[in-house]
XYZ file of C-alpha atoms in Angstrom:
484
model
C 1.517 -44.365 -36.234
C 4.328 -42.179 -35.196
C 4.213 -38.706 -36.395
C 7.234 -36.385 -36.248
C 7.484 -32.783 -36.095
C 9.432 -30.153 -35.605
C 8.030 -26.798 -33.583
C 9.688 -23.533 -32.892
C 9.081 -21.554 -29.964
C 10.855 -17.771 -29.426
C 10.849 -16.919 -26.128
C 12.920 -14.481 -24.022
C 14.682 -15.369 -20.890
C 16.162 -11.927 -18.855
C 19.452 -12.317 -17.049
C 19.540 -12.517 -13.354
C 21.243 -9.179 -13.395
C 18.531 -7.870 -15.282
C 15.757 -9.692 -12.967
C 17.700 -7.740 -10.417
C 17.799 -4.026 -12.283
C 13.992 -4.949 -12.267
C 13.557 -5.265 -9.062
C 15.767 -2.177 -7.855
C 13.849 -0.052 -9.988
C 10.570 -0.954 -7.952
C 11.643 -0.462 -4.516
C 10.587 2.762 -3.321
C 13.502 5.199 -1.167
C 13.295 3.534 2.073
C 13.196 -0.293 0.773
C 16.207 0.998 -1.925
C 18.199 1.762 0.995
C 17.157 -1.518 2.919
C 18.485 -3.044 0.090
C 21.762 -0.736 -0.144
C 22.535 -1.505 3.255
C 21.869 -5.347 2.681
C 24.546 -5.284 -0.703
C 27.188 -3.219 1.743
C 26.689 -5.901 4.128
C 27.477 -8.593 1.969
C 30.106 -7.489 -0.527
C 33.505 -6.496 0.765
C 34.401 -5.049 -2.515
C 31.568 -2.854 -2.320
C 31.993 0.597 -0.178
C 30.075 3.339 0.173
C 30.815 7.041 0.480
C 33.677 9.461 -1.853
C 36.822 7.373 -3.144
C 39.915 9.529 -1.591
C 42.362 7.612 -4.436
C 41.620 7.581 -7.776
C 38.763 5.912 -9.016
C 38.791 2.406 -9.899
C 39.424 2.409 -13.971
C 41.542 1.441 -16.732
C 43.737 -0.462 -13.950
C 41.423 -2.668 -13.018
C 40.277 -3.628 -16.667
C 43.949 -4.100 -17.164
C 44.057 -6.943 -14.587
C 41.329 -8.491 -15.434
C 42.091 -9.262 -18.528
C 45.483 -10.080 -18.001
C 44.499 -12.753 -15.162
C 41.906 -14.151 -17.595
C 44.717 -14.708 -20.103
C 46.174 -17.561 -17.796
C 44.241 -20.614 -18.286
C 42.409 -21.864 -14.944
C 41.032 -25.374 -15.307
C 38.504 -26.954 -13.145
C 40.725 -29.148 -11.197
C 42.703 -25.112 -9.900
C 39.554 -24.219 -8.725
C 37.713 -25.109 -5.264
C 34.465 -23.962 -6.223
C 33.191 -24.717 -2.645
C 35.661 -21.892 -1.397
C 34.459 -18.853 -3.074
C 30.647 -19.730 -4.592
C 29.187 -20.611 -1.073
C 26.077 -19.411 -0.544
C 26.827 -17.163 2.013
C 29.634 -15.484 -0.846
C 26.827 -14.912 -4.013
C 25.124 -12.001 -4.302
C 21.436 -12.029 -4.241
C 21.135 -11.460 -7.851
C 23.012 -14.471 -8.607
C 20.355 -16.872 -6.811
C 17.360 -15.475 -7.847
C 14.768 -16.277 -10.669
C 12.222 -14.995 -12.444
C 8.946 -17.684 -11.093
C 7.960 -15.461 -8.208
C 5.761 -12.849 -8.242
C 6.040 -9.113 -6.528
C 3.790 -9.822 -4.289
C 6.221 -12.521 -2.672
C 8.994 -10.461 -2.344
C 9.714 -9.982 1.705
C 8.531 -6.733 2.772
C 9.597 -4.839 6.032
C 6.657 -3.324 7.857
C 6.663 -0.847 11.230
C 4.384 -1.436 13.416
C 2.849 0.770 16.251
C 3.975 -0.128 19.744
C 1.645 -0.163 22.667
C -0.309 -2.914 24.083
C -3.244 -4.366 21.721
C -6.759 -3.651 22.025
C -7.874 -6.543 24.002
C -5.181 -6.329 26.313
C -6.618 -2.959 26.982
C -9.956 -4.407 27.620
C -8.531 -7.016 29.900
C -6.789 -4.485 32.024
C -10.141 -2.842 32.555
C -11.415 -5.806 33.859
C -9.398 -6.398 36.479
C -10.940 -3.681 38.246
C -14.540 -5.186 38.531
C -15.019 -8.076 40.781
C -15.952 -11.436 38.996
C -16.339 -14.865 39.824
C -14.179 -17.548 38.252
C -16.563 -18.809 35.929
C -17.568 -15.075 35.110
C -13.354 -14.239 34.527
C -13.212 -16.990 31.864
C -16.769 -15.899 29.567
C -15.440 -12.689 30.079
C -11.799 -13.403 29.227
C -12.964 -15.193 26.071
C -15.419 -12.589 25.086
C -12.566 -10.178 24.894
C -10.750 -12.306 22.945
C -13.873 -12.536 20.483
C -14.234 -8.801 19.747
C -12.624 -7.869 16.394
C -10.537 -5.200 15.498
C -13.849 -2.554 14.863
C -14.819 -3.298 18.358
C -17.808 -6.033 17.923
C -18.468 -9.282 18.444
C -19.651 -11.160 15.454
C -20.264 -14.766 16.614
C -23.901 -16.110 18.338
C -24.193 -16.123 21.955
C -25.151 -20.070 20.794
C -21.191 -20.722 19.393
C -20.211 -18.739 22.112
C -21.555 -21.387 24.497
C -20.323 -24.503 22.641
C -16.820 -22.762 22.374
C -16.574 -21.843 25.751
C -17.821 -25.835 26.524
C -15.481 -27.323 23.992
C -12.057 -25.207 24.375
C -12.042 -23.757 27.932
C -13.688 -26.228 29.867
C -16.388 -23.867 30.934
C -20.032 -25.041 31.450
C -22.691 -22.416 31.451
C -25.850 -21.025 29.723
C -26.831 -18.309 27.520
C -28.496 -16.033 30.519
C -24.728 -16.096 32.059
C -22.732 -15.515 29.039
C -25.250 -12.575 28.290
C -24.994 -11.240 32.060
C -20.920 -11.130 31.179
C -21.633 -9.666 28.338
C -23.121 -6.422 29.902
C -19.895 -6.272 31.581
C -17.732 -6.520 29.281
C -19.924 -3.525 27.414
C -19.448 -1.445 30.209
C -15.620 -0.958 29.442
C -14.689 1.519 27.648
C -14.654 2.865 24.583
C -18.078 3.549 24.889
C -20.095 0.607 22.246
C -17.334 -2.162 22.687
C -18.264 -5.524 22.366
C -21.856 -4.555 20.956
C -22.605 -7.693 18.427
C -24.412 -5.492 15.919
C -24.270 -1.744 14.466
C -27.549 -0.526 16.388
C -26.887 -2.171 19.379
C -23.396 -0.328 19.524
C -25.291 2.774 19.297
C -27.510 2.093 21.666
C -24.880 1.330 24.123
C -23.010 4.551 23.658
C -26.290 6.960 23.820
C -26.880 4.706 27.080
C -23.881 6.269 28.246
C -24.772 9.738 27.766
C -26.698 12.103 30.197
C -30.557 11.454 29.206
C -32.100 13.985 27.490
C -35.462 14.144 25.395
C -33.198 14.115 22.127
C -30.951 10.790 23.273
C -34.641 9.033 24.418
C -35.977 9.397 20.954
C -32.419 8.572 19.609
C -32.793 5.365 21.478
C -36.488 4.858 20.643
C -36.108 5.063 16.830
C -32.888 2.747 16.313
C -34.672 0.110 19.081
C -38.134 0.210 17.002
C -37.209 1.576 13.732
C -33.587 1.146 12.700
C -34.224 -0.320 9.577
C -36.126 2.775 8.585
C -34.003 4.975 9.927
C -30.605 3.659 7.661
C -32.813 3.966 4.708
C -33.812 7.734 5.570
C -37.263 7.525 5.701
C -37.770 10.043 7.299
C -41.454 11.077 6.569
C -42.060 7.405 8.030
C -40.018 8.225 11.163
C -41.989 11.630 11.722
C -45.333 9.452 11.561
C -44.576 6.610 13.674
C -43.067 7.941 16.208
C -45.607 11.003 16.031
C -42.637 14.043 16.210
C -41.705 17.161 14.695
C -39.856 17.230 11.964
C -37.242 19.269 14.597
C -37.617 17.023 16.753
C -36.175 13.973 14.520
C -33.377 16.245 13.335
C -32.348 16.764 16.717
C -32.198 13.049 17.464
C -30.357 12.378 14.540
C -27.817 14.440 15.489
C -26.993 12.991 18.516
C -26.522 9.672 16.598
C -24.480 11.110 14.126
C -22.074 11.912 16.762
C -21.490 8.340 17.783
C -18.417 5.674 17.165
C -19.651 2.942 14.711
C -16.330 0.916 14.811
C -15.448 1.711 18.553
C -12.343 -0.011 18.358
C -10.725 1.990 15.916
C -10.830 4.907 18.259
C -8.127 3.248 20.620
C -4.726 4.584 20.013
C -2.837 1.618 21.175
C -4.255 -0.971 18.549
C -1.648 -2.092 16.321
C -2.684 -0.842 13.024
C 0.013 -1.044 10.893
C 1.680 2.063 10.239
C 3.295 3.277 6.920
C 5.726 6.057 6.463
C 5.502 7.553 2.871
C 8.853 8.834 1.827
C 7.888 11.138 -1.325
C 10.661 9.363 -4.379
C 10.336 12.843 -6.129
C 9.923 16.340 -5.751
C 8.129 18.756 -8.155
C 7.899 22.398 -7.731
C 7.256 25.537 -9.604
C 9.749 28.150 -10.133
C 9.177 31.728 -12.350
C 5.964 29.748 -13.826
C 7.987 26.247 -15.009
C 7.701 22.343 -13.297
C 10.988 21.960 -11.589
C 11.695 18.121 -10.856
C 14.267 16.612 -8.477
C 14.869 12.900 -7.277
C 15.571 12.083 -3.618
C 18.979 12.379 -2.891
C 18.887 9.395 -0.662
C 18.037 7.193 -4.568
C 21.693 8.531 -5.268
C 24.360 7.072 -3.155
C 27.488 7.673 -3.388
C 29.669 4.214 -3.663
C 33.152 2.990 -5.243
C 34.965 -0.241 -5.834
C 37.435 -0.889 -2.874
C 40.854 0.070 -3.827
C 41.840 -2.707 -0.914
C 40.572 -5.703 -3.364
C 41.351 -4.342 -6.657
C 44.984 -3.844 -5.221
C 45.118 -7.736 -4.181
C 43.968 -8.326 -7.644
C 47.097 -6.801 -9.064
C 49.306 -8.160 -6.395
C 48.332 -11.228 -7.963
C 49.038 -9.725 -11.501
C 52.454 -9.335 -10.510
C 53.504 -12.177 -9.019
C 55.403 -14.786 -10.664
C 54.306 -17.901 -9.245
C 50.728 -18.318 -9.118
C 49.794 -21.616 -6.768
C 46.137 -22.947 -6.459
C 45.458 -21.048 -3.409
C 46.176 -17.893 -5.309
C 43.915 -19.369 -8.187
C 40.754 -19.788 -5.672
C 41.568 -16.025 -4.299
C 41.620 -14.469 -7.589
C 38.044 -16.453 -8.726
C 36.341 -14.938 -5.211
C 38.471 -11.555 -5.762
C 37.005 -10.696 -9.469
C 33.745 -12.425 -8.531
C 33.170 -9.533 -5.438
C 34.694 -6.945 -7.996
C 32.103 -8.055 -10.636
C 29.576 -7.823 -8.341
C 29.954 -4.242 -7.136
C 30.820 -2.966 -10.401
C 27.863 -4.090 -12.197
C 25.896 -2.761 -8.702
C 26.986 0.522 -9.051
C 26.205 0.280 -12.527
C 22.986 -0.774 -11.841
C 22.147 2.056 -9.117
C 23.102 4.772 -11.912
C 20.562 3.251 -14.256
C 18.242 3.087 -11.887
C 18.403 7.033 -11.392
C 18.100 7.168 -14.666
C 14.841 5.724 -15.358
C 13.211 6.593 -12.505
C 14.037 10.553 -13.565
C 13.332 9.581 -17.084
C 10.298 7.976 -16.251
C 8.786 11.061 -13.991
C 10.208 13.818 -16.324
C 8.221 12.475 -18.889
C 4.826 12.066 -16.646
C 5.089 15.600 -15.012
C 5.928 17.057 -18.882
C 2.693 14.703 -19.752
C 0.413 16.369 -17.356
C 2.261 20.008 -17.207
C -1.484 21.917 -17.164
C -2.460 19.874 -13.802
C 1.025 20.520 -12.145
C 1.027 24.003 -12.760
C -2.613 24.354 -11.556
C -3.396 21.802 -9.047
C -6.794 21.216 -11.135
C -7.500 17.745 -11.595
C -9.955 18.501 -13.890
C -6.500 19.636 -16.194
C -5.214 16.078 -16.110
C -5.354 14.561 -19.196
C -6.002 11.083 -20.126
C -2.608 8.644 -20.083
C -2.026 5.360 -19.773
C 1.328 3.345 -19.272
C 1.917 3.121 -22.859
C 1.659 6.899 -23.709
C 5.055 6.766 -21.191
C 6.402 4.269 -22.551
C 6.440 4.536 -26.125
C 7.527 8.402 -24.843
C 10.622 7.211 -23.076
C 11.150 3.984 -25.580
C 10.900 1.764 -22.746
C 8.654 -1.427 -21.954
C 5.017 -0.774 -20.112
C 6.441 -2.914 -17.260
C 8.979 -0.656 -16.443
C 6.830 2.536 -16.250
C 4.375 0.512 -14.243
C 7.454 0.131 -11.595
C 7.800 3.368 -11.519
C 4.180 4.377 -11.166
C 3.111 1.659 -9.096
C 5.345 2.184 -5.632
C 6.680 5.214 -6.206
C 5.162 8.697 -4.738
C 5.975 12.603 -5.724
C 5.716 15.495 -3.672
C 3.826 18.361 -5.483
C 2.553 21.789 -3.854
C -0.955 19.674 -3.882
C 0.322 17.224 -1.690
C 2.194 13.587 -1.835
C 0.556 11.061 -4.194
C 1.221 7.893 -5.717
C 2.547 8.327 -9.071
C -0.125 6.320 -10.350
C -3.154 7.714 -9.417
C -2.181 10.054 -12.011
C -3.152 7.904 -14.493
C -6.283 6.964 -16.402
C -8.362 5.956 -18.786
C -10.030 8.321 -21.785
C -13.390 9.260 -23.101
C -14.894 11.089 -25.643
C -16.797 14.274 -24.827
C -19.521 15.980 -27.320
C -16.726 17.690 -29.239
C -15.276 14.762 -29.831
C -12.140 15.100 -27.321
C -10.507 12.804 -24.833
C -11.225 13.264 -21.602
C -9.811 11.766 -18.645
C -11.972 9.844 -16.238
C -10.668 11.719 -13.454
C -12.241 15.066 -14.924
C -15.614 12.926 -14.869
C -14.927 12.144 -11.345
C -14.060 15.430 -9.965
C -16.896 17.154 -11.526
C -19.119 14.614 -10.728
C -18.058 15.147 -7.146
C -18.589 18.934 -7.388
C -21.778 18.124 -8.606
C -22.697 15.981 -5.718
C -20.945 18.871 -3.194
C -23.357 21.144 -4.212
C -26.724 19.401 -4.370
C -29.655 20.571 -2.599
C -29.647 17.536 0.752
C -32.918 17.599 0.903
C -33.525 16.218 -2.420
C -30.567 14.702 -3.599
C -29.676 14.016 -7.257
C -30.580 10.367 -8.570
C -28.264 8.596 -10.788
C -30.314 9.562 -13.762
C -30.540 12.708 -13.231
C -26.827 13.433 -12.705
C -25.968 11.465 -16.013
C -28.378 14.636 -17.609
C -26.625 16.802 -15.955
C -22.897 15.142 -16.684
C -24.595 16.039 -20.877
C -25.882 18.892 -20.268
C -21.620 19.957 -19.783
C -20.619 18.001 -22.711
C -19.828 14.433 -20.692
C -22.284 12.118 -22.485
C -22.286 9.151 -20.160
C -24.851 6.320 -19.340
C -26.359 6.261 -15.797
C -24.801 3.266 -15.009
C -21.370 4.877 -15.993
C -22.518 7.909 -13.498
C -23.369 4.560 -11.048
C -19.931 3.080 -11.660
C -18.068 5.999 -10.837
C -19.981 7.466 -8.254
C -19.035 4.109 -6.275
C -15.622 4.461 -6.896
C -15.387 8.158 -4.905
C -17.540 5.977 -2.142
C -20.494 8.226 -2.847
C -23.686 6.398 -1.957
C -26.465 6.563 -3.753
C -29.283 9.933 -3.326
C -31.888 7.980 -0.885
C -28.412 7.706 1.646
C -27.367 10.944 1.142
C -30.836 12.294 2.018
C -30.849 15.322 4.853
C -34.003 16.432 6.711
């Protein structure tokens, strides 16, 4: 049995040029002017800089509409001439079924040769035999960006069989291996934390200190990273001086020896701050980045052909196709600059509205004065959607006379304290952390007992709260933090 029905569905579709406000809004200063430059590039009609002539107004209004008024009919236009691919603004093309995250993002990266290239270099200073060159070639090419190398000596063997051609056994690949440690930095492809360190102290002049520095991470390092220190002091029959001393030394060491070289080609990213806030006679003084407001202007060069064709009296088919790619290229870098004013709008909007939000922590620098806000508090501030503050917040940093931050870090979520108030997190945080700062080492606060301690000043939280954010500052727990 057939069954018919009939079902509504409301749903709201944005315009391309609206996908495309969207999107300008979340590019941050130096991507906004990537994607200036890219619009310049593409749209004749489009120039940047102070118009010396009169602006672009009623005129061109005037013949548009009077061009419009003569009928056009598919068969007058070659649509192949002016919508080519190569003619249509981005804007045009694109759709809303991608996310962010897909959109193509410029990165600079460091120059210099890489890490291993380094290490190879090194090598060619020390005498090997061909069979030794190639282990030692591909054990370079093993060690990871920290400096270690992760993998068995056992798949080291079956690779080295399998992919170079190479033959050998375990007591060979470990003999290269010593060789390839001896390179510098000092711990380089060690294949485990404590055998890193032992490497480096190794390196050092021997003293009594680096011996028993050696001694307890060979015999005892599993101790030792748990801080047991009274264990330490027994076993190895010392002072407690003695085991402070030793510690030292390994405290000085390089546990990712690899970050240490300059050359390696971390990528690199240049914060340019989107705003500005400073304080002047005791009030929050906000400005945008002058490079978010370009100066740009219709060219008078186009609009001029457009009323050369208003003015002529015979209008042939080839004038028909010019006018269509003419108004299309005005359109275009009208509704741009349009768009670039409203998107120095809201992003002023948007900011004036956070920094007025949290006016105690700008004028103080406290962040125990910020207050609890989320995207909505913005939002329903400015009467704009949650998305739209979350473009702002998300990619966009300010410079204050604290520093540069990401806009969004200034947000968070609220709790109540004894008197009933909401708190920010962040307050939690911070004076958890000051908490922490000034703990007696020796016996470090548990999680427990800094939950009291959060009550005692009027943060009622549950020890696995105190847990929770104590991992988020990358705090570790009181038995690591533990000093002799």
């Amino acid at each position: 049995m057939l069954k018919q029905h009939l079902q509504f569905k409301l749903s709201q579709k944005l315009s391309p040029q609206q996908i495309q406000l969207m999107k300008l809004i979340q590019l941050p200063t130096q991507a906004f002017e990537q994607r200036l430059k890219q619009e310049l590039e593409e749209n004749p009609a489009l120039e940047g800089g102070k118009e010396e002539k009169e602006a672009l107004g009623d005129d061109y209004a005037d013949v548009y509409e009077e061009s419009d008024s003569e009928t056009i009919t598919a068969e007058d236009i070659n649509i192949d001439d002016y919508l080519s691919d190569d003619e249509i603004p981005d804007y045009r093309t694109k759709t809303s079924n991608y996310s962010a995250d897909e959109d193509e993002k410029s990165v600079p990266y460091a120059s210099g040769t890489t890490f291993n290239q380094f290490l190879l270099t090194q090598l060619n200073t020390v005498y090997l035999s061909d069979e030794e060159w190639g282990i030692a070639e591909f054990l370079v090419g093993s060690v990871d960006e920290s400096g270690y190398i992760r993998r068995p000596i056992t798949d080291i063997l079956d690779d080295l069989a399998f992919t170079q051609n190479i033959y050998t056994n375990e007591e060979t690949i470990l003999k290269v291996l010593h060789i390839v440690q001896a390179l510098d930095p000092p711990g380089v492809a060690a294949r485990s934390l404590e055998e890193c360190l032992i490497i480096q102290l190794k390196r050092k002049e021997t003293t009594t200190s680096i011996e028993l520095a050696i001694t307890i991470l060979d015999k005892s390092f599993e101790q030792f990273t748990k801080k047991h220190y009274k264990k330490l002091i027994n076993k190895h029959n010392i002072t407690e001086d003695q085991l402070k001393e030793a510690i030292s030394e390994i405290e000085r060491l390089n546990p990712k020896p690899g970050g240490s070289y300059a050359g390696n080609n971390r990528i690199v990213e240049h914060v340019v701050p989107d705003f500005s806030i400073k304080i002047a006679d005791g009030e929050l003084e906000l400005t945008l980045n002058g490079r978010n407001a370009p100066e740009l202007h219709v060219s008078r060069e186009y609009s001029n052909m457009l009323q050369g064709y208003k003015d002529s009296k015979e209008k042939s088919k080839s004038q028909k196709d010019t006018v269509q790619f003419i108004k299309q290229k005005l359109d275009a870098a009208k509704w741009f600059i349009d768009a670039i004013r409203q998107r120095q709008q809201t992003l002023f909007i948007t900011m004036n509205a956070i920094m007025q939000y949290q006016k105690e922590y700008f004028l103080s620098g406290d962040e125990r004065n910020l207050r609890p806000m989320i995207l909505k508090d913005i939002a329903d501030e400015i009467h704009m959607d949650v998305s739209t503050v979350s473009r702002v917040a998300n990619s966009k940093y300010v410079d204050t006379p604290y520093g540069t931050k990401l806009i969004k870090e200034y947000f968070s979520e609220s709790m109540k304290n004894e008197q009933g108030e909401d708190v920010s997190t962040k307050e939690i945080k911070k004076i958890l952390e000051t908490v922490i700062a000034e703990e007696t080492k020796k016996k470090p606060l548990t999680d427990d007992k800094l939950a009291a301690i959060l009550k005692d000043k009027g943060y009622p939280i549950a020890r696995r709260t105190v847990a929770k954010y104590r991992e988020q500052l990358s705090i570790p727990v009181a038995r690591l933090r533990k000093q002799i």
